[in-house]
Amino acid sequence: MNTRDQTFPSFLYKLQDIQHVRAGRSSSRQEMSYHTLLLFNKGEGDIAIDGMTYPLYCQKGFMFAPGAVMKLHMMSGAPADYYVIRFLALQPSGTPDCYISAQAIGPQEWIIPHFRFVMDMVEEIERKHHGNSVWDQMRANIVFQEMLMSLFQHKSRGPKPDVEQAVTLTLHHMEQHYASDISRDKLAEMAGMSADYYSRMFKKWIGKSPIEYLTDIRINHAKQALVLTRDSFRSIAHSVGFSDEFYFSRKFKAATGRSPQPLSIQFAIRIKSLHSSIC
């Protein structure tokens, strides 16, 4: 770990602004007034930072210190989709309880293997930052710091992902976002591995495939919904991430041995059966 990696945890960070940019071909020049992080979801072209040019493509990030001059050029036919995050970074001055602006807090360029995971955090930061509640603002800043920590920790480990940590990352993602559209390829991308290698490593650590694990999470949440709500099994299927209620029904029956009927219906069936036996 280099000196910069060691000093990173001692800095203080305050989110100032987040902007989601969607544009066609464009060329722009800006001088940064804050520390700034650019994360590219889509786009091809190049970016010049203080005269040094870098190729630009999706799943790439760039960081600028205050005063840096950035010139962005997007290629024709390659619409841009990226986030601009501005923040304060402060470091201890040497005097107790006194901080000054940190001038260089990390690498200028990132290739981010766990990009989808980072983008989920960025989207939450944007929602919370533009929310009406002071608690939303606080949550946005907390998630922002978690995202920075994730980026710096990965960079300090180098290009080879830690298998156990990468698998754990995808486990947390599935548990938090089980209702979203999740595929093996997306999880592998998040882990920074090929899909086949990721599946083998996941099964080695967890004992089942990623999709089997995701299905178990969804079925467990469906069980709770069946007990606590009177929603139809079609509505519950969609709420836990199944787009096809018939596929959900088959998976639920395979896992539990019964069909996914709401508890109120099951209770009515049992009462009717009991009444018939008495009569």
PDB file of C-alpha atoms in Angstrom, residues 7-264:
ATOM      1  CA  THR A   7      -3.585   8.766   4.167  1.00  0.00           C
ATOM      2  CA  PHE A   8      -6.941   8.375   2.416  1.00  0.00           C
ATOM      3  CA  PRO A   9      -8.853   7.148   5.540  1.00  0.00           C
ATOM      4  CA  SER A  10      -7.666  10.178   7.536  1.00  0.00           C
ATOM      5  CA  PHE A  11      -9.323  12.667   5.169  1.00  0.00           C
ATOM      6  CA  LEU A  12     -12.778  14.166   5.668  1.00  0.00           C
ATOM      7  CA  TYR A  13     -15.227  14.161   2.749  1.00  0.00           C
ATOM      8  CA  LYS A  14     -18.339  16.243   2.122  1.00  0.00           C
ATOM      9  CA  LEU A  15     -20.549  15.737  -0.912  1.00  0.00           C
ATOM     10  CA  GLN A  16     -21.327  19.083  -2.576  1.00  0.00           C
ATOM     11  CA  ASP A  17     -23.240  18.167  -5.721  1.00  0.00           C
ATOM     12  CA  ILE A  18     -24.048  15.314  -8.086  1.00  0.00           C
ATOM     13  CA  GLN A  19     -25.139  15.744 -11.696  1.00  0.00           C
ATOM     14  CA  HIS A  20     -26.296  13.095 -14.174  1.00  0.00           C
ATOM     15  CA  VAL A  21     -25.288  14.109 -17.708  1.00  0.00           C
ATOM     16  CA  ARG A  22     -26.828  12.639 -20.848  1.00  0.00           C
ATOM     17  CA  ALA A  23     -25.667  14.168 -24.122  1.00  0.00           C
ATOM     18  CA  GLY A  24     -24.787  13.447 -27.718  1.00  0.00           C
ATOM     19  CA  ARG A  25     -21.518  14.461 -29.348  1.00  0.00           C
ATOM     20  CA  SER A  26     -19.961  17.214 -27.321  1.00  0.00           C
ATOM     21  CA  SER A  27     -16.739  19.003 -26.523  1.00  0.00           C
ATOM     22  CA  SER A  28     -16.291  21.009 -23.353  1.00  0.00           C
ATOM     23  CA  ARG A  29     -13.569  22.577 -21.239  1.00  0.00           C
ATOM     24  CA  GLN A  30     -13.881  23.191 -17.506  1.00  0.00           C
ATOM     25  CA  GLU A  31     -11.705  24.269 -14.601  1.00  0.00           C
ATOM     26  CA  MET A  32     -12.607  22.384 -11.430  1.00  0.00           C
ATOM     27  CA  SER A  33     -13.495  24.413  -8.350  1.00  0.00           C
ATOM     28  CA  TYR A  34     -14.008  21.291  -6.177  1.00  0.00           C
ATOM     29  CA  HIS A  35     -12.590  17.807  -6.060  1.00  0.00           C
ATOM     30  CA  THR A  36     -14.523  16.115  -8.838  1.00  0.00           C
ATOM     31  CA  LEU A  37     -15.232  12.510  -9.754  1.00  0.00           C
ATOM     32  CA  LEU A  38     -16.491  11.540 -13.226  1.00  0.00           C
ATOM     33  CA  LEU A  39     -17.997   8.065 -13.728  1.00  0.00           C
ATOM     34  CA  PHE A  40     -18.874   7.023 -17.271  1.00  0.00           C
ATOM     35  CA  ASN A  41     -21.804   4.680 -17.770  1.00  0.00           C
ATOM     36  CA  LYS A  42     -21.722   5.170 -21.563  1.00  0.00           C
ATOM     37  CA  GLY A  43     -19.536   7.121 -23.936  1.00  0.00           C
ATOM     38  CA  GLU A  44     -16.483   6.974 -26.175  1.00  0.00           C
ATOM     39  CA  GLY A  45     -13.921   9.655 -26.810  1.00  0.00           C
ATOM     40  CA  ASP A  46     -11.068  11.139 -24.854  1.00  0.00           C
ATOM     41  CA  ILE A  47     -10.509  13.322 -21.849  1.00  0.00           C
ATOM     42  CA  ALA A  48      -7.570  15.658 -21.197  1.00  0.00           C
ATOM     43  CA  ILE A  49      -6.611  16.439 -17.592  1.00  0.00           C
ATOM     44  CA  ASP A  50      -4.076  19.260 -17.250  1.00  0.00           C
ATOM     45  CA  GLY A  51      -2.823  18.484 -20.748  1.00  0.00           C
ATOM     46  CA  MET A  52      -2.538  14.689 -20.322  1.00  0.00           C
ATOM     47  CA  THR A  53      -4.984  12.773 -22.543  1.00  0.00           C
ATOM     48  CA  TYR A  54      -6.745   9.518 -21.576  1.00  0.00           C
ATOM     49  CA  PRO A  55      -9.040   7.279 -23.660  1.00  0.00           C
ATOM     50  CA  LEU A  56     -12.624   7.417 -22.522  1.00  0.00           C
ATOM     51  CA  TYR A  57     -15.118   4.536 -22.479  1.00  0.00           C
ATOM     52  CA  CYS A  58     -17.760   3.017 -20.243  1.00  0.00           C
ATOM     53  CA  GLN A  59     -16.917   1.634 -16.777  1.00  0.00           C
ATOM     54  CA  LYS A  60     -14.183   4.202 -16.392  1.00  0.00           C
ATOM     55  CA  GLY A  61     -13.745   6.883 -13.753  1.00  0.00           C
ATOM     56  CA  PHE A  62     -11.626  10.023 -13.415  1.00  0.00           C
ATOM     57  CA  MET A  63     -10.814  12.200 -10.409  1.00  0.00           C
ATOM     58  CA  PHE A  64      -9.688  15.828 -10.431  1.00  0.00           C
ATOM     59  CA  ALA A  65      -8.268  18.085  -7.738  1.00  0.00           C
ATOM     60  CA  PRO A  66      -9.479  21.697  -7.405  1.00  0.00           C
ATOM     61  CA  GLY A  67      -7.904  23.873 -10.083  1.00  0.00           C
ATOM     62  CA  ALA A  68      -7.452  21.017 -12.567  1.00  0.00           C
ATOM     63  CA  VAL A  69      -8.399  21.806 -16.167  1.00  0.00           C
ATOM     64  CA  MET A  70     -10.481  19.138 -17.903  1.00  0.00           C
ATOM     65  CA  LYS A  71     -11.330  18.987 -21.606  1.00  0.00           C
ATOM     66  CA  LEU A  72     -13.864  16.367 -22.645  1.00  0.00           C
ATOM     67  CA  HIS A  73     -14.430  15.261 -26.239  1.00  0.00           C
ATOM     68  CA  MET A  74     -17.146  12.721 -27.069  1.00  0.00           C
ATOM     69  CA  MET A  75     -17.093  10.832 -30.384  1.00  0.00           C
ATOM     70  CA  SER A  76     -19.872  11.224 -32.905  1.00  0.00           C
ATOM     71  CA  GLY A  77     -22.549   8.538 -32.664  1.00  0.00           C
ATOM     72  CA  ALA A  78     -21.552   7.629 -29.111  1.00  0.00           C
ATOM     73  CA  PRO A  79     -23.974   9.408 -26.753  1.00  0.00           C
ATOM     74  CA  ALA A  80     -22.584  10.125 -23.328  1.00  0.00           C
ATOM     75  CA  ASP A  81     -24.084   9.042 -20.005  1.00  0.00           C
ATOM     76  CA  TYR A  82     -22.009   9.952 -16.989  1.00  0.00           C
ATOM     77  CA  TYR A  83     -22.122  11.341 -13.466  1.00  0.00           C
ATOM     78  CA  VAL A  84     -20.253  14.386 -12.194  1.00  0.00           C
ATOM     79  CA  ILE A  85     -19.739  14.298  -8.413  1.00  0.00           C
ATOM     80  CA  ARG A  86     -18.248  17.352  -6.690  1.00  0.00           C
ATOM     81  CA  PHE A  87     -16.996  17.151  -3.135  1.00  0.00           C
ATOM     82  CA  LEU A  88     -14.748  18.644  -0.486  1.00  0.00           C
ATOM     83  CA  ALA A  89     -11.717  16.657   0.723  1.00  0.00           C
ATOM     84  CA  LEU A  90      -9.911  17.868   3.831  1.00  0.00           C
ATOM     85  CA  GLN A  91      -6.728  16.621   5.487  1.00  0.00           C
ATOM     86  CA  PRO A  92      -5.255  17.290   8.962  1.00  0.00           C
ATOM     87  CA  SER A  93      -3.142  20.463   9.010  1.00  0.00           C
ATOM     88  CA  GLY A  94      -0.931  19.418  11.911  1.00  0.00           C
ATOM     89  CA  THR A  95      -2.789  21.669  14.336  1.00  0.00           C
ATOM     90  CA  PRO A  96      -5.342  19.829  16.527  1.00  0.00           C
ATOM     91  CA  ASP A  97      -8.884  19.894  15.093  1.00  0.00           C
ATOM     92  CA  CYS A  98      -7.745  21.927  12.090  1.00  0.00           C
ATOM     93  CA  TYR A  99      -8.082  20.754   8.476  1.00  0.00           C
ATOM     94  CA  ILE A 100      -6.929  22.078   5.109  1.00  0.00           C
ATOM     95  CA  SER A 101      -7.869  21.153   1.553  1.00  0.00           C
ATOM     96  CA  ALA A 102      -6.318  17.890   0.319  1.00  0.00           C
ATOM     97  CA  GLN A 103      -4.685  18.471  -3.058  1.00  0.00           C
ATOM     98  CA  ALA A 104      -4.094  14.904  -4.265  1.00  0.00           C
ATOM     99  CA  ILE A 105      -6.298  12.199  -2.819  1.00  0.00           C
ATOM    100  CA  GLY A 106      -6.112   9.385  -5.344  1.00  0.00           C
ATOM    101  CA  PRO A 107      -5.405   8.170  -8.874  1.00  0.00           C
ATOM    102  CA  GLN A 108      -6.657  10.298 -11.745  1.00  0.00           C
ATOM    103  CA  GLU A 109      -7.880   7.312 -13.754  1.00  0.00           C
ATOM    104  CA  TRP A 110      -9.813   4.182 -12.771  1.00  0.00           C
ATOM    105  CA  ILE A 111     -11.008   1.127 -14.626  1.00  0.00           C
ATOM    106  CA  ILE A 112     -13.749  -0.179 -12.335  1.00  0.00           C
ATOM    107  CA  PRO A 113     -14.465  -3.953 -12.453  1.00  0.00           C
ATOM    108  CA  HIS A 114     -17.312  -3.752  -9.921  1.00  0.00           C
ATOM    109  CA  PHE A 115     -18.880  -0.912 -11.914  1.00  0.00           C
ATOM    110  CA  ARG A 116     -22.518  -1.993 -11.604  1.00  0.00           C
ATOM    111  CA  PHE A 117     -22.204  -2.040  -7.816  1.00  0.00           C
ATOM    112  CA  VAL A 118     -20.681   1.464  -7.882  1.00  0.00           C
ATOM    113  CA  MET A 119     -23.460   2.719 -10.171  1.00  0.00           C
ATOM    114  CA  ASP A 120     -26.112   1.431  -7.770  1.00  0.00           C
ATOM    115  CA  MET A 121     -24.477   3.484  -5.031  1.00  0.00           C
ATOM    116  CA  VAL A 122     -24.244   6.549  -7.285  1.00  0.00           C
ATOM    117  CA  GLU A 123     -27.946   6.324  -8.147  1.00  0.00           C
ATOM    118  CA  GLU A 124     -28.803   6.164  -4.443  1.00  0.00           C
ATOM    119  CA  ILE A 125     -26.548   9.158  -3.775  1.00  0.00           C
ATOM    120  CA  GLU A 126     -28.348  11.144  -6.478  1.00  0.00           C
ATOM    121  CA  ARG A 127     -31.816  10.263  -5.153  1.00  0.00           C
ATOM    122  CA  LYS A 128     -30.953  11.092  -1.566  1.00  0.00           C
ATOM    123  CA  HIS A 129     -28.957  14.241  -2.343  1.00  0.00           C
ATOM    124  CA  HIS A 130     -31.892  15.727  -4.260  1.00  0.00           C
ATOM    125  CA  GLY A 131     -34.422  14.618  -1.635  1.00  0.00           C
ATOM    126  CA  ASN A 132     -36.295  17.005   0.633  1.00  0.00           C
ATOM    127  CA  SER A 133     -35.204  15.596   3.984  1.00  0.00           C
ATOM    128  CA  VAL A 134     -32.043  16.485   5.907  1.00  0.00           C
ATOM    129  CA  TRP A 135     -31.821  12.758   6.672  1.00  0.00           C
ATOM    130  CA  ASP A 136     -31.699  12.096   2.929  1.00  0.00           C
ATOM    131  CA  GLN A 137     -28.787  14.550   2.653  1.00  0.00           C
ATOM    132  CA  MET A 138     -26.964  12.761   5.460  1.00  0.00           C
ATOM    133  CA  ARG A 139     -27.585   9.369   3.870  1.00  0.00           C
ATOM    134  CA  ALA A 140     -26.297  10.654   0.518  1.00  0.00           C
ATOM    135  CA  ASN A 141     -23.028  11.719   2.141  1.00  0.00           C
ATOM    136  CA  ILE A 142     -22.658   8.395   3.969  1.00  0.00           C
ATOM    137  CA  VAL A 143     -23.187   6.362   0.783  1.00  0.00           C
ATOM    138  CA  PHE A 144     -20.791   8.695  -1.053  1.00  0.00           C
ATOM    139  CA  GLN A 145     -18.051   7.950   1.484  1.00  0.00           C
ATOM    140  CA  GLU A 146     -18.761   4.210   1.249  1.00  0.00           C
ATOM    141  CA  MET A 147     -18.420   4.461  -2.531  1.00  0.00           C
ATOM    142  CA  LEU A 148     -15.082   6.299  -2.257  1.00  0.00           C
ATOM    143  CA  MET A 149     -13.803   3.672   0.167  1.00  0.00           C
ATOM    144  CA  SER A 150     -14.814   0.899  -2.245  1.00  0.00           C
ATOM    145  CA  LEU A 151     -13.003   2.617  -5.133  1.00  0.00           C
ATOM    146  CA  PHE A 152      -9.788   3.267  -3.185  1.00  0.00           C
ATOM    147  CA  GLN A 153      -9.676  -0.172  -1.601  1.00  0.00           C
ATOM    148  CA  HIS A 154     -10.000  -1.840  -4.984  1.00  0.00           C
ATOM    149  CA  LYS A 155      -7.313   0.400  -6.479  1.00  0.00           C
ATOM    150  CA  SER A 156      -4.906  -0.332  -3.616  1.00  0.00           C
ATOM    151  CA  ARG A 157      -5.347  -4.103  -4.099  1.00  0.00           C
ATOM    152  CA  GLY A 158      -4.323  -3.871  -7.741  1.00  0.00           C
ATOM    153  CA  PRO A 159      -6.036  -5.414 -10.788  1.00  0.00           C
ATOM    154  CA  LYS A 160      -6.454  -8.951  -9.402  1.00  0.00           C
ATOM    155  CA  PRO A 161      -9.721  -9.213  -7.451  1.00  0.00           C
ATOM    156  CA  ASP A 162      -9.834 -10.853  -4.046  1.00  0.00           C
ATOM    157  CA  VAL A 163     -12.170 -13.775  -4.711  1.00  0.00           C
ATOM    158  CA  GLU A 164     -13.792 -13.990  -1.292  1.00  0.00           C
ATOM    159  CA  GLN A 165     -14.340 -10.239  -1.110  1.00  0.00           C
ATOM    160  CA  ALA A 166     -15.692 -10.131  -4.685  1.00  0.00           C
ATOM    161  CA  VAL A 167     -18.169 -12.931  -3.939  1.00  0.00           C
ATOM    162  CA  THR A 168     -19.206 -11.185  -0.710  1.00  0.00           C
ATOM    163  CA  LEU A 169     -19.778  -7.983  -2.672  1.00  0.00           C
ATOM    164  CA  THR A 170     -22.226  -9.745  -4.995  1.00  0.00           C
ATOM    165  CA  LEU A 171     -23.936 -11.460  -2.051  1.00  0.00           C
ATOM    166  CA  HIS A 172     -24.663  -8.086  -0.477  1.00  0.00           C
ATOM    167  CA  HIS A 173     -25.883  -6.756  -3.809  1.00  0.00           C
ATOM    168  CA  MET A 174     -28.329  -9.649  -4.244  1.00  0.00           C
ATOM    169  CA  GLU A 175     -29.621  -9.300  -0.693  1.00  0.00           C
ATOM    170  CA  GLN A 176     -30.228  -5.568  -1.094  1.00  0.00           C
ATOM    171  CA  HIS A 177     -31.476  -5.514  -4.695  1.00  0.00           C
ATOM    172  CA  TYR A 178     -33.132  -8.934  -5.111  1.00  0.00           C
ATOM    173  CA  ALA A 179     -36.200  -7.363  -6.787  1.00  0.00           C
ATOM    174  CA  SER A 180     -34.055  -5.815  -9.552  1.00  0.00           C
ATOM    175  CA  ASP A 181     -33.086  -7.343 -12.874  1.00  0.00           C
ATOM    176  CA  ILE A 182     -30.018  -9.378 -11.865  1.00  0.00           C
ATOM    177  CA  SER A 183     -28.153 -11.759 -14.159  1.00  0.00           C
ATOM    178  CA  ARG A 184     -25.055 -13.898 -13.760  1.00  0.00           C
ATOM    179  CA  ASP A 185     -23.211 -11.684 -16.254  1.00  0.00           C
ATOM    180  CA  LYS A 186     -24.001  -8.523 -14.270  1.00  0.00           C
ATOM    181  CA  LEU A 187     -22.826 -10.147 -11.037  1.00  0.00           C
ATOM    182  CA  ALA A 188     -19.624 -11.372 -12.696  1.00  0.00           C
ATOM    183  CA  GLU A 189     -18.977  -7.869 -14.049  1.00  0.00           C
ATOM    184  CA  MET A 190     -19.442  -6.465 -10.558  1.00  0.00           C
ATOM    185  CA  ALA A 191     -16.949  -9.008  -9.195  1.00  0.00           C
ATOM    186  CA  GLY A 192     -14.413  -8.232 -11.926  1.00  0.00           C
ATOM    187  CA  MET A 193     -14.360 -11.824 -13.223  1.00  0.00           C
ATOM    188  CA  SER A 194     -15.465 -13.770 -16.268  1.00  0.00           C
ATOM    189  CA  ALA A 195     -18.960 -15.250 -15.898  1.00  0.00           C
ATOM    190  CA  ASP A 196     -17.766 -18.872 -15.833  1.00  0.00           C
ATOM    191  CA  TYR A 197     -14.950 -18.223 -13.338  1.00  0.00           C
ATOM    192  CA  TYR A 198     -17.284 -16.200 -11.129  1.00  0.00           C
ATOM    193  CA  SER A 199     -19.852 -19.024 -11.083  1.00  0.00           C
ATOM    194  CA  ARG A 200     -17.206 -21.588 -10.125  1.00  0.00           C
ATOM    195  CA  MET A 201     -15.797 -19.399  -7.347  1.00  0.00           C
ATOM    196  CA  PHE A 202     -19.275 -18.522  -6.059  1.00  0.00           C
ATOM    197  CA  LYS A 203     -20.275 -22.190  -5.860  1.00  0.00           C
ATOM    198  CA  LYS A 204     -16.988 -23.047  -4.171  1.00  0.00           C
ATOM    199  CA  TRP A 205     -17.583 -20.433  -1.428  1.00  0.00           C
ATOM    200  CA  ILE A 206     -21.378 -20.610  -1.067  1.00  0.00           C
ATOM    201  CA  GLY A 207     -22.244 -24.158  -2.149  1.00  0.00           C
ATOM    202  CA  LYS A 208     -24.731 -23.189  -4.878  1.00  0.00           C
ATOM    203  CA  SER A 209     -24.802 -21.158  -8.057  1.00  0.00           C
ATOM    204  CA  PRO A 210     -25.363 -17.378  -7.983  1.00  0.00           C
ATOM    205  CA  ILE A 211     -28.820 -17.701  -9.535  1.00  0.00           C
ATOM    206  CA  GLU A 212     -29.808 -20.474  -7.114  1.00  0.00           C
ATOM    207  CA  TYR A 213     -28.768 -18.219  -4.232  1.00  0.00           C
ATOM    208  CA  LEU A 214     -30.718 -15.289  -5.702  1.00  0.00           C
ATOM    209  CA  THR A 215     -33.796 -17.490  -6.147  1.00  0.00           C
ATOM    210  CA  ASP A 216     -33.590 -18.552  -2.489  1.00  0.00           C
ATOM    211  CA  ILE A 217     -33.528 -14.886  -1.416  1.00  0.00           C
ATOM    212  CA  ARG A 218     -36.556 -14.103  -3.581  1.00  0.00           C
ATOM    213  CA  ILE A 219     -38.511 -17.131  -2.337  1.00  0.00           C
ATOM    214  CA  ASN A 220     -37.847 -16.201   1.299  1.00  0.00           C
ATOM    215  CA  HIS A 221     -39.125 -12.675   0.710  1.00  0.00           C
ATOM    216  CA  ALA A 222     -42.134 -14.091  -1.131  1.00  0.00           C
ATOM    217  CA  LYS A 223     -42.946 -16.269   1.897  1.00  0.00           C
ATOM    218  CA  GLN A 224     -43.037 -13.176   4.099  1.00  0.00           C
ATOM    219  CA  ALA A 225     -45.262 -11.332   1.633  1.00  0.00           C
ATOM    220  CA  LEU A 226     -47.680 -14.267   1.473  1.00  0.00           C
ATOM    221  CA  VAL A 227     -48.012 -14.220   5.257  1.00  0.00           C
ATOM    222  CA  LEU A 228     -48.141 -10.461   5.763  1.00  0.00           C
ATOM    223  CA  THR A 229     -50.218  -9.307   2.778  1.00  0.00           C
ATOM    224  CA  ARG A 230     -53.281 -10.313   0.807  1.00  0.00           C
ATOM    225  CA  ASP A 231     -51.632  -9.569  -2.524  1.00  0.00           C
ATOM    226  CA  SER A 232     -52.053 -12.020  -5.373  1.00  0.00           C
ATOM    227  CA  PHE A 233     -49.193 -14.391  -6.017  1.00  0.00           C
ATOM    228  CA  ARG A 234     -48.745 -12.590  -9.392  1.00  0.00           C
ATOM    229  CA  SER A 235     -48.200  -9.279  -7.616  1.00  0.00           C
ATOM    230  CA  ILE A 236     -45.882 -10.887  -5.069  1.00  0.00           C
ATOM    231  CA  ALA A 237     -43.887 -12.605  -7.832  1.00  0.00           C
ATOM    232  CA  HIS A 238     -43.214  -9.264  -9.493  1.00  0.00           C
ATOM    233  CA  SER A 239     -42.396  -7.548  -6.191  1.00  0.00           C
ATOM    234  CA  VAL A 240     -39.583 -10.017  -5.403  1.00  0.00           C
ATOM    235  CA  GLY A 241     -38.005 -10.007  -8.862  1.00  0.00           C
ATOM    236  CA  PHE A 242     -39.817 -12.677 -10.917  1.00  0.00           C
ATOM    237  CA  SER A 243     -41.169 -11.312 -14.210  1.00  0.00           C
ATOM    238  CA  ASP A 244     -43.133 -14.533 -14.887  1.00  0.00           C
ATOM    239  CA  GLU A 245     -45.579 -15.622 -12.164  1.00  0.00           C
ATOM    240  CA  PHE A 246     -45.783 -19.159 -13.545  1.00  0.00           C
ATOM    241  CA  TYR A 247     -42.007 -19.570 -13.308  1.00  0.00           C
ATOM    242  CA  PHE A 248     -42.240 -18.129  -9.791  1.00  0.00           C
ATOM    243  CA  SER A 249     -44.956 -20.658  -8.923  1.00  0.00           C
ATOM    244  CA  ARG A 250     -42.811 -23.580 -10.110  1.00  0.00           C
ATOM    245  CA  LYS A 251     -39.759 -22.337  -8.209  1.00  0.00           C
ATOM    246  CA  PHE A 252     -41.800 -21.702  -5.062  1.00  0.00           C
ATOM    247  CA  LYS A 253     -43.335 -25.176  -5.146  1.00  0.00           C
ATOM    248  CA  ALA A 254     -39.934 -26.783  -5.778  1.00  0.00           C
ATOM    249  CA  ALA A 255     -38.486 -24.944  -2.768  1.00  0.00           C
ATOM    250  CA  THR A 256     -41.406 -25.297  -0.334  1.00  0.00           C
ATOM    251  CA  GLY A 257     -43.475 -28.208  -1.572  1.00  0.00           C
ATOM    252  CA  ARG A 258     -46.632 -26.076  -1.952  1.00  0.00           C
ATOM    253  CA  SER A 259     -48.110 -23.503  -4.265  1.00  0.00           C
ATOM    254  CA  PRO A 260     -47.654 -19.783  -3.504  1.00  0.00           C
ATOM    255  CA  GLN A 261     -51.171 -18.924  -2.334  1.00  0.00           C
ATOM    256  CA  PRO A 262     -51.705 -15.997   0.044  1.00  0.00           C
ATOM    257  CA  LEU A 263     -52.152 -17.053   3.660  1.00  0.00           C
ATOM    258  CA  SER A 264     -55.775 -15.849   3.755  1.00  0.00           C
TER     259      SER A 264
END
